[in-house]
Amino acid sequence: MSPTSVLLGALAGAAAILAAGWVLPAWIFVISIALTKGLAVLGLVLLMRAGLVSFGQGLFFAIGGYSAGLLVNVWRITEAALLVPVSALSALAVAAIVGLLLARYRDIFFAMLTLALSMILYGLLVKSSEFGGTDGFNIHGVTLFGLPLGGASRFNGLVLLIVLALAAVALSLAFCRTPLGRLAPGIKDREIRVEYLGADATGSIYAAYLLAALIGGVGGAMSGIAVGHIDPELAFWATSGEFVVIGVLAGTGSVLTPFVAALALELVRTYAYQYAPNTWQAVLGIIILALILFMPGGLSGLARRPRRNAAPEAQEPSGAQAGAVR
């Protein structure tokens, strides 16, 4: 699928979400939370393309949320046009430092190091009264060029979220088309061959890590604005684990499926909690297990399943075709 087709699909999805939010205002909050998680998962999927699973994406999600919270509560800055970029750049600055270390590790070592860094931040937030301790603090009064984003004006926040999601999709798609982005499937399959060809595998992973942090910071800031509250749970391992589950459900073949998977999982969670309040965790777990068993390639893998009557050449895509991201 060409980049133009992907962007057209993204615009169609954005229009559908806006229409759903306009017709069903009660679902705006659920959709908004799903989109913020989709942003974090999109960054995670960029790393998964290179065979790396980060259990610390909550680190940048929390940095984005707390950066926005500090700007509102300490410096009294409530303009979203300033909050979101500063929060994203804060996450990017941290990633630029820790990424120098993490980009050299692979497999379980990468996963455990990212988890450790996220839990270090969680511990600092819990023990620090300046950051609200275990209670966190509220984020209220955020506006975008004078338009309120919370409370009865959540639709405005949804519009902003969709614009940011479209920008993140375009940025991720552009990265996947760059020389560093195209290295990811080769790194996943056989990194040593990539190095023998003279390509910079570590540089590719470092660039993907920076982009994942940037997008994750945006998601965290918008999560705080949408919910109106932030707490240390944003950096907890369970949050990062949820991002990994959504990433597995989404697959690595498309930059759009992280949002579809996040929205699907959020809707399942909402309905399970509504109709099975005492056993909703079990219901959610069974559904996730079934999805993983019957869709091992994730949602993006469904589009790549060969047709039964297709020619053998069409059923066996080349390595370049298999590594392309839509």
Tab-separated table of C-alpha atoms in Angstrom:
chain	number	residue	atom	x	y	z
A	1	MET	CA	0.000	0.000	0.000
A	2	SER	CA	1.396	3.370	-1.028
A	3	PRO	CA	1.959	6.230	1.438
A	4	THR	CA	-0.829	8.156	-0.295
A	5	SER	CA	-3.247	5.279	0.323
A	6	VAL	CA	-2.200	5.103	3.968
A	7	LEU	CA	-2.755	8.819	4.475
A	8	LEU	CA	-6.121	8.644	2.721
A	9	GLY	CA	-7.073	5.745	5.000
A	10	ALA	CA	-5.966	7.769	8.005
A	11	LEU	CA	-8.077	10.727	6.909
A	12	ALA	CA	-11.084	8.458	6.379
A	13	GLY	CA	-10.620	6.983	9.842
A	14	ALA	CA	-10.271	10.451	11.346
A	15	ALA	CA	-13.512	11.530	9.695
A	16	ALA	CA	-15.275	8.432	11.020
A	17	ILE	CA	-14.026	9.085	14.564
A	18	LEU	CA	-15.119	12.715	14.413
A	19	ALA	CA	-18.553	11.652	13.195
A	20	ALA	CA	-18.822	9.070	15.986
A	21	GLY	CA	-17.801	11.660	18.572
A	22	TRP	CA	-20.346	14.135	17.236
A	23	VAL	CA	-23.214	11.613	17.166
A	24	LEU	CA	-22.219	9.787	20.394
A	25	PRO	CA	-20.735	12.428	22.717
A	26	ALA	CA	-20.773	9.969	25.622
A	27	TRP	CA	-18.045	7.967	23.854
A	28	ILE	CA	-15.688	10.893	23.313
A	29	PHE	CA	-13.748	10.157	26.500
A	30	VAL	CA	-13.248	6.474	25.619
A	31	ILE	CA	-12.162	7.338	22.078
A	32	SER	CA	-9.772	10.009	23.360
A	33	ILE	CA	-8.091	7.621	25.796
A	34	ALA	CA	-7.749	5.037	23.031
A	35	LEU	CA	-6.081	7.585	20.743
A	36	THR	CA	-3.584	8.627	23.434
A	37	LYS	CA	-2.638	4.990	23.925
A	38	GLY	CA	-2.475	4.523	20.166
A	39	LEU	CA	0.143	7.278	19.997
A	40	ALA	CA	2.298	5.509	22.585
A	41	VAL	CA	1.852	2.162	20.822
A	42	LEU	CA	2.756	3.653	17.443
A	43	GLY	CA	6.173	4.510	18.861
A	44	LEU	CA	6.451	1.010	20.285
A	45	VAL	CA	5.619	-0.551	16.914
A	46	LEU	CA	8.503	1.357	15.310
A	47	LEU	CA	10.847	-0.494	17.677
A	48	MET	CA	9.061	-3.813	17.184
A	49	ARG	CA	9.818	-3.579	13.456
A	50	ALA	CA	13.481	-4.022	14.421
A	51	GLY	CA	12.662	-6.978	16.684
A	52	LEU	CA	12.855	-4.970	19.920
A	53	VAL	CA	10.094	-4.925	22.521
A	54	SER	CA	10.141	-2.025	24.952
A	55	PHE	CA	8.517	-2.607	28.326
A	56	GLY	CA	9.311	0.981	29.225
A	57	GLN	CA	7.190	3.038	26.826
A	58	GLY	CA	5.348	4.191	29.939
A	59	LEU	CA	8.510	6.167	30.792
A	60	PHE	CA	7.881	8.658	27.992
A	61	PHE	CA	4.120	8.502	28.456
A	62	ALA	CA	4.647	9.628	32.053
A	63	ILE	CA	7.242	12.258	31.148
A	64	GLY	CA	4.815	13.780	28.671
A	65	GLY	CA	1.974	13.765	31.186
A	66	TYR	CA	4.005	15.171	34.073
A	67	SER	CA	5.612	17.821	31.871
A	68	ALA	CA	2.157	19.077	30.913
A	69	GLY	CA	1.045	18.865	34.543
A	70	LEU	CA	4.005	20.865	35.822
A	71	LEU	CA	3.527	23.536	33.185
A	72	VAL	CA	-0.115	23.935	34.214
A	73	ASN	CA	0.274	23.757	37.981
A	74	VAL	CA	3.668	25.393	38.543
A	75	TRP	CA	4.135	27.838	35.682
A	76	ARG	CA	0.405	28.399	35.038
A	77	ILE	CA	0.743	27.724	31.315
A	78	THR	CA	-2.547	26.351	29.983
A	79	GLU	CA	-2.086	26.774	26.215
A	80	ALA	CA	-2.063	23.354	24.548
A	81	ALA	CA	-0.081	24.716	21.609
A	82	LEU	CA	2.792	25.137	24.076
A	83	LEU	CA	2.068	22.269	26.486
A	84	VAL	CA	2.156	19.473	23.921
A	85	PRO	CA	5.391	20.450	22.106
A	86	VAL	CA	7.254	21.072	25.378
A	87	SER	CA	6.067	17.741	26.783
A	88	ALA	CA	7.131	15.910	23.628
A	89	LEU	CA	10.532	17.584	23.631
A	90	SER	CA	11.002	16.696	27.306
A	91	ALA	CA	10.482	13.027	26.479
A	92	LEU	CA	12.792	13.381	23.476
A	93	ALA	CA	15.552	14.927	25.624
A	94	VAL	CA	15.451	12.019	28.075
A	95	ALA	CA	15.441	9.498	25.223
A	96	ALA	CA	18.441	11.206	23.619
A	97	ILE	CA	20.439	10.432	26.768
A	98	VAL	CA	19.242	6.951	27.757
A	99	GLY	CA	18.990	5.893	24.100
A	100	LEU	CA	22.766	6.077	23.784
A	101	LEU	CA	22.905	3.135	26.181
A	102	LEU	CA	19.807	1.220	25.102
A	103	ALA	CA	20.574	1.286	21.371
A	104	ARG	CA	23.508	-1.069	22.012
A	105	TYR	CA	21.370	-3.816	23.575
A	106	ARG	CA	19.050	-6.354	21.999
A	107	ASP	CA	16.438	-8.976	22.902
A	108	ILE	CA	15.618	-9.470	26.595
A	109	PHE	CA	18.359	-7.068	27.696
A	110	PHE	CA	16.707	-4.199	25.841
A	111	ALA	CA	13.290	-5.100	27.246
A	112	MET	CA	14.513	-5.342	30.841
A	113	LEU	CA	16.553	-2.141	30.677
A	114	THR	CA	13.590	-0.159	29.360
A	115	LEU	CA	11.421	-1.644	32.094
A	116	ALA	CA	13.991	-0.750	34.751
A	117	LEU	CA	14.181	2.870	33.603
A	118	SER	CA	10.417	3.202	33.645
A	119	MET	CA	10.185	1.756	37.148
A	120	ILE	CA	12.942	4.104	38.365
A	121	LEU	CA	10.798	7.027	37.279
A	122	TYR	CA	7.772	5.416	38.925
A	123	GLY	CA	9.650	5.127	42.206
A	124	LEU	CA	10.791	8.742	42.052
A	125	LEU	CA	7.264	9.968	41.356
A	126	VAL	CA	5.753	7.915	44.180
A	127	LYS	CA	8.284	9.125	46.747
A	128	SER	CA	8.372	12.758	45.660
A	129	SER	CA	5.859	15.098	47.295
A	130	GLU	CA	6.754	17.802	44.740
A	131	PHE	CA	5.133	15.615	42.085
A	132	GLY	CA	2.092	14.807	44.189
A	133	GLY	CA	3.286	11.432	45.466
A	134	THR	CA	0.943	8.526	44.817
A	135	ASP	CA	-1.995	10.885	44.243
A	136	GLY	CA	-0.424	12.866	41.412
A	137	PHE	CA	-2.172	16.116	40.564
A	138	ASN	CA	-4.897	17.552	38.375
A	139	ILE	CA	-4.666	19.268	34.997
A	140	HIS	CA	-7.487	21.757	34.489
A	141	GLY	CA	-8.191	24.807	32.385
A	142	VAL	CA	-6.217	23.777	29.299
A	143	THR	CA	-7.204	25.652	26.153
A	144	LEU	CA	-6.198	25.734	22.501
A	145	PHE	CA	-6.134	29.291	21.174
A	146	GLY	CA	-8.844	30.188	23.656
A	147	LEU	CA	-10.994	27.085	23.067
A	148	PRO	CA	-11.450	24.872	26.164
A	149	LEU	CA	-10.451	21.219	25.755
A	150	GLY	CA	-11.915	19.518	28.823
A	151	GLY	CA	-15.239	18.989	30.533
A	152	ALA	CA	-18.191	19.848	28.320
A	153	SER	CA	-15.767	20.803	25.526
A	154	ARG	CA	-14.130	17.399	25.151
A	155	PHE	CA	-14.977	17.372	21.455
A	156	ASN	CA	-12.393	20.118	20.952
A	157	GLY	CA	-9.836	17.899	22.641
A	158	LEU	CA	-10.811	15.012	20.373
A	159	VAL	CA	-10.236	17.187	17.309
A	160	LEU	CA	-6.770	18.129	18.592
A	161	LEU	CA	-5.985	14.483	19.310
A	162	ILE	CA	-6.956	13.451	15.797
A	163	VAL	CA	-4.766	16.162	14.287
A	164	LEU	CA	-1.820	15.017	16.413
A	165	ALA	CA	-2.477	11.369	15.531
A	166	LEU	CA	-2.485	12.206	11.817
A	167	ALA	CA	0.781	14.100	12.233
A	168	ALA	CA	2.307	11.140	14.096
A	169	VAL	CA	1.186	8.742	11.361
A	170	ALA	CA	2.689	10.947	8.654
A	171	LEU	CA	5.945	11.344	10.601
A	172	SER	CA	6.220	7.597	11.284
A	173	LEU	CA	5.450	6.727	7.683
A	174	ALA	CA	8.108	9.174	6.503
A	175	PHE	CA	10.639	7.663	8.910
A	176	CYS	CA	9.902	4.137	7.697
A	177	ARG	CA	10.701	5.314	4.158
A	178	THR	CA	14.102	6.751	5.113
A	179	PRO	CA	17.312	4.674	4.852
A	180	LEU	CA	17.457	4.289	8.653
A	181	GLY	CA	13.799	3.276	8.836
A	182	ARG	CA	14.149	0.727	6.046
A	183	LEU	CA	16.899	-1.050	7.978
A	184	ALA	CA	14.479	-2.216	10.700
A	185	PRO	CA	13.231	-5.453	9.051
A	186	GLY	CA	16.824	-6.388	8.168
A	187	ILE	CA	17.934	-5.778	11.767
A	188	LYS	CA	15.142	-8.021	12.970
A	189	ASP	CA	15.997	-10.837	10.559
A	190	ARG	CA	19.817	-10.788	10.616
A	191	GLU	CA	21.547	-7.773	12.101
A	192	ILE	CA	25.050	-9.038	11.375
A	193	ARG	CA	24.363	-8.944	7.647
A	194	VAL	CA	23.193	-5.345	7.968
A	195	GLU	CA	26.464	-4.468	9.674
A	196	TYR	CA	28.511	-6.316	7.031
A	197	LEU	CA	26.841	-4.205	4.351
A	198	GLY	CA	28.144	-1.101	6.096
A	199	ALA	CA	24.766	0.084	7.422
A	200	ASP	CA	24.405	1.595	10.885
A	201	ALA	CA	22.067	-0.747	12.776
A	202	THR	CA	22.662	0.980	16.110
A	203	GLY	CA	21.919	4.356	14.540
A	204	SER	CA	18.672	3.029	13.096
A	205	ILE	CA	17.537	1.745	16.497
A	206	TYR	CA	18.569	4.990	18.175
A	207	ALA	CA	16.550	7.029	15.665
A	208	ALA	CA	13.504	4.772	16.128
A	209	TYR	CA	13.852	5.076	19.905
A	210	LEU	CA	13.918	8.876	19.684
A	211	LEU	CA	10.827	8.946	17.489
A	212	ALA	CA	9.039	6.502	19.802
A	213	ALA	CA	9.818	8.776	22.766
A	214	LEU	CA	8.617	11.877	20.925
A	215	ILE	CA	5.290	10.309	19.971
A	216	GLY	CA	4.919	8.718	23.423
A	217	GLY	CA	5.435	12.124	25.048
A	218	VAL	CA	2.634	13.584	22.932
A	219	GLY	CA	0.367	10.718	23.959
A	220	GLY	CA	1.160	11.216	27.642
A	221	ALA	CA	0.512	14.959	27.511
A	222	MET	CA	-2.812	14.460	25.744
A	223	SER	CA	-3.759	11.704	28.183
A	224	GLY	CA	-3.276	14.105	31.096
A	225	ILE	CA	-5.309	16.776	29.327
A	226	ALA	CA	-8.111	14.352	28.401
A	227	VAL	CA	-8.364	12.744	31.842
A	228	GLY	CA	-7.632	15.948	33.752
A	229	HIS	CA	-5.302	14.092	36.112
A	230	ILE	CA	-1.904	12.410	36.143
A	231	ASP	CA	-0.365	9.980	38.626
A	232	PRO	CA	2.654	7.635	38.836
A	233	GLU	CA	0.654	4.793	37.269
A	234	LEU	CA	1.550	6.301	33.891
A	235	ALA	CA	5.098	4.998	34.418
A	236	PHE	CA	4.138	1.693	36.074
A	237	TRP	CA	5.050	-1.585	34.390
A	238	ALA	CA	1.374	-2.474	33.890
A	239	THR	CA	0.907	0.577	31.667
A	240	SER	CA	3.881	-0.386	29.506
A	241	GLY	CA	2.633	-3.974	29.454
A	242	GLU	CA	-0.720	-2.810	28.137
A	243	PHE	CA	1.072	-0.941	25.364
A	244	VAL	CA	2.911	-4.147	24.443
A	245	VAL	CA	-0.363	-6.095	24.298
A	246	ILE	CA	-1.886	-3.469	22.023
A	247	GLY	CA	1.281	-3.516	19.897
A	248	VAL	CA	1.077	-7.307	19.501
A	249	LEU	CA	-2.585	-6.998	18.564
A	250	ALA	CA	-1.779	-4.251	16.049
A	251	GLY	CA	1.172	-5.949	14.359
A	252	THR	CA	4.101	-4.204	12.709
A	253	GLY	CA	2.907	-4.011	9.131
A	254	SER	CA	1.016	-0.726	9.329
A	255	VAL	CA	1.215	2.630	11.095
A	256	LEU	CA	-2.583	2.760	11.346
A	257	THR	CA	-3.322	-0.468	13.215
A	258	PRO	CA	-1.977	0.769	16.603
A	259	PHE	CA	-4.927	3.158	16.790
A	260	VAL	CA	-7.398	0.513	15.609
A	261	ALA	CA	-6.083	-1.983	18.171
A	262	ALA	CA	-6.101	0.586	20.984
A	263	LEU	CA	-9.677	1.589	20.178
A	264	ALA	CA	-10.813	-2.041	19.957
A	265	LEU	CA	-9.190	-2.951	23.266
A	266	GLU	CA	-10.622	0.114	24.994
A	267	LEU	CA	-14.118	-0.692	23.755
A	268	VAL	CA	-13.776	-4.311	24.876
A	269	ARG	CA	-12.596	-3.161	28.302
A	270	THR	CA	-15.511	-0.732	28.622
A	271	TYR	CA	-18.163	-3.273	27.670
A	272	ALA	CA	-16.576	-6.010	29.791
A	273	TYR	CA	-16.555	-3.720	32.827
A	274	GLN	CA	-20.151	-2.691	32.160
A	275	TYR	CA	-21.649	-6.148	31.704
A	276	ALA	CA	-19.273	-8.244	33.839
A	277	PRO	CA	-18.086	-5.888	36.611
A	278	ASN	CA	-16.860	-8.718	38.835
A	279	THR	CA	-15.038	-10.717	36.177
A	280	TRP	CA	-14.172	-8.122	33.549
A	281	GLN	CA	-10.428	-8.766	33.883
A	282	ALA	CA	-10.956	-12.440	33.040
A	283	VAL	CA	-13.199	-11.585	30.100
A	284	LEU	CA	-10.656	-9.106	28.786
A	285	GLY	CA	-7.829	-11.628	29.226
A	286	ILE	CA	-9.706	-14.356	27.346
A	287	ILE	CA	-10.469	-12.014	24.453
A	288	ILE	CA	-6.852	-10.855	24.233
A	289	LEU	CA	-5.618	-14.467	24.337
A	290	ALA	CA	-8.014	-15.447	21.559
A	291	LEU	CA	-6.905	-12.530	19.406
A	292	ILE	CA	-3.249	-13.424	19.833
A	293	LEU	CA	-3.870	-17.125	19.081
A	294	PHE	CA	-6.008	-16.593	16.000
A	295	MET	CA	-4.271	-13.465	14.701
A	296	PRO	CA	-0.555	-14.051	15.375
A	297	GLY	CA	0.370	-11.391	12.830
A	298	GLY	CA	-1.894	-8.829	14.446
A	299	LEU	CA	-4.439	-6.693	12.657
A	300	SER	CA	-1.888	-5.693	10.028
A	301	GLY	CA	-1.337	-9.382	9.273
A	302	LEU	CA	-4.959	-9.790	8.205
A	303	ALA	CA	-4.419	-7.557	5.187
A	304	ARG	CA	-1.380	-9.587	4.137
A	305	ARG	CA	-3.087	-12.995	4.226
A	306	PRO	CA	-2.904	-14.508	0.712
A	307	ARG	CA	-6.097	-15.333	-1.087
A	308	ARG	CA	-6.817	-19.007	-1.572
A	309	ASN	CA	-6.871	-18.703	-5.348
A	310	ALA	CA	-3.837	-16.433	-5.545
A	311	ALA	CA	-0.839	-17.466	-7.578
A	312	PRO	CA	2.137	-18.910	-5.677
A	313	GLU	CA	4.214	-15.836	-6.574
A	314	ALA	CA	1.647	-13.628	-4.871
A	315	GLN	CA	1.621	-15.808	-1.776
A	316	GLU	CA	5.364	-15.491	-1.211
A	317	PRO	CA	6.255	-11.785	-1.037
A	318	SER	CA	9.848	-10.773	-1.390
A	319	GLY	CA	11.862	-9.629	1.594
A	320	ALA	CA	11.532	-5.992	0.578
A	321	GLN	CA	7.760	-6.344	0.239
A	322	ALA	CA	7.437	-8.147	3.575
A	323	GLY	CA	9.401	-5.421	5.320
A	324	ALA	CA	7.388	-2.543	3.887
A	325	VAL	CA	5.245	-0.617	6.303
A	326	ARG	CA	1.866	0.677	5.236
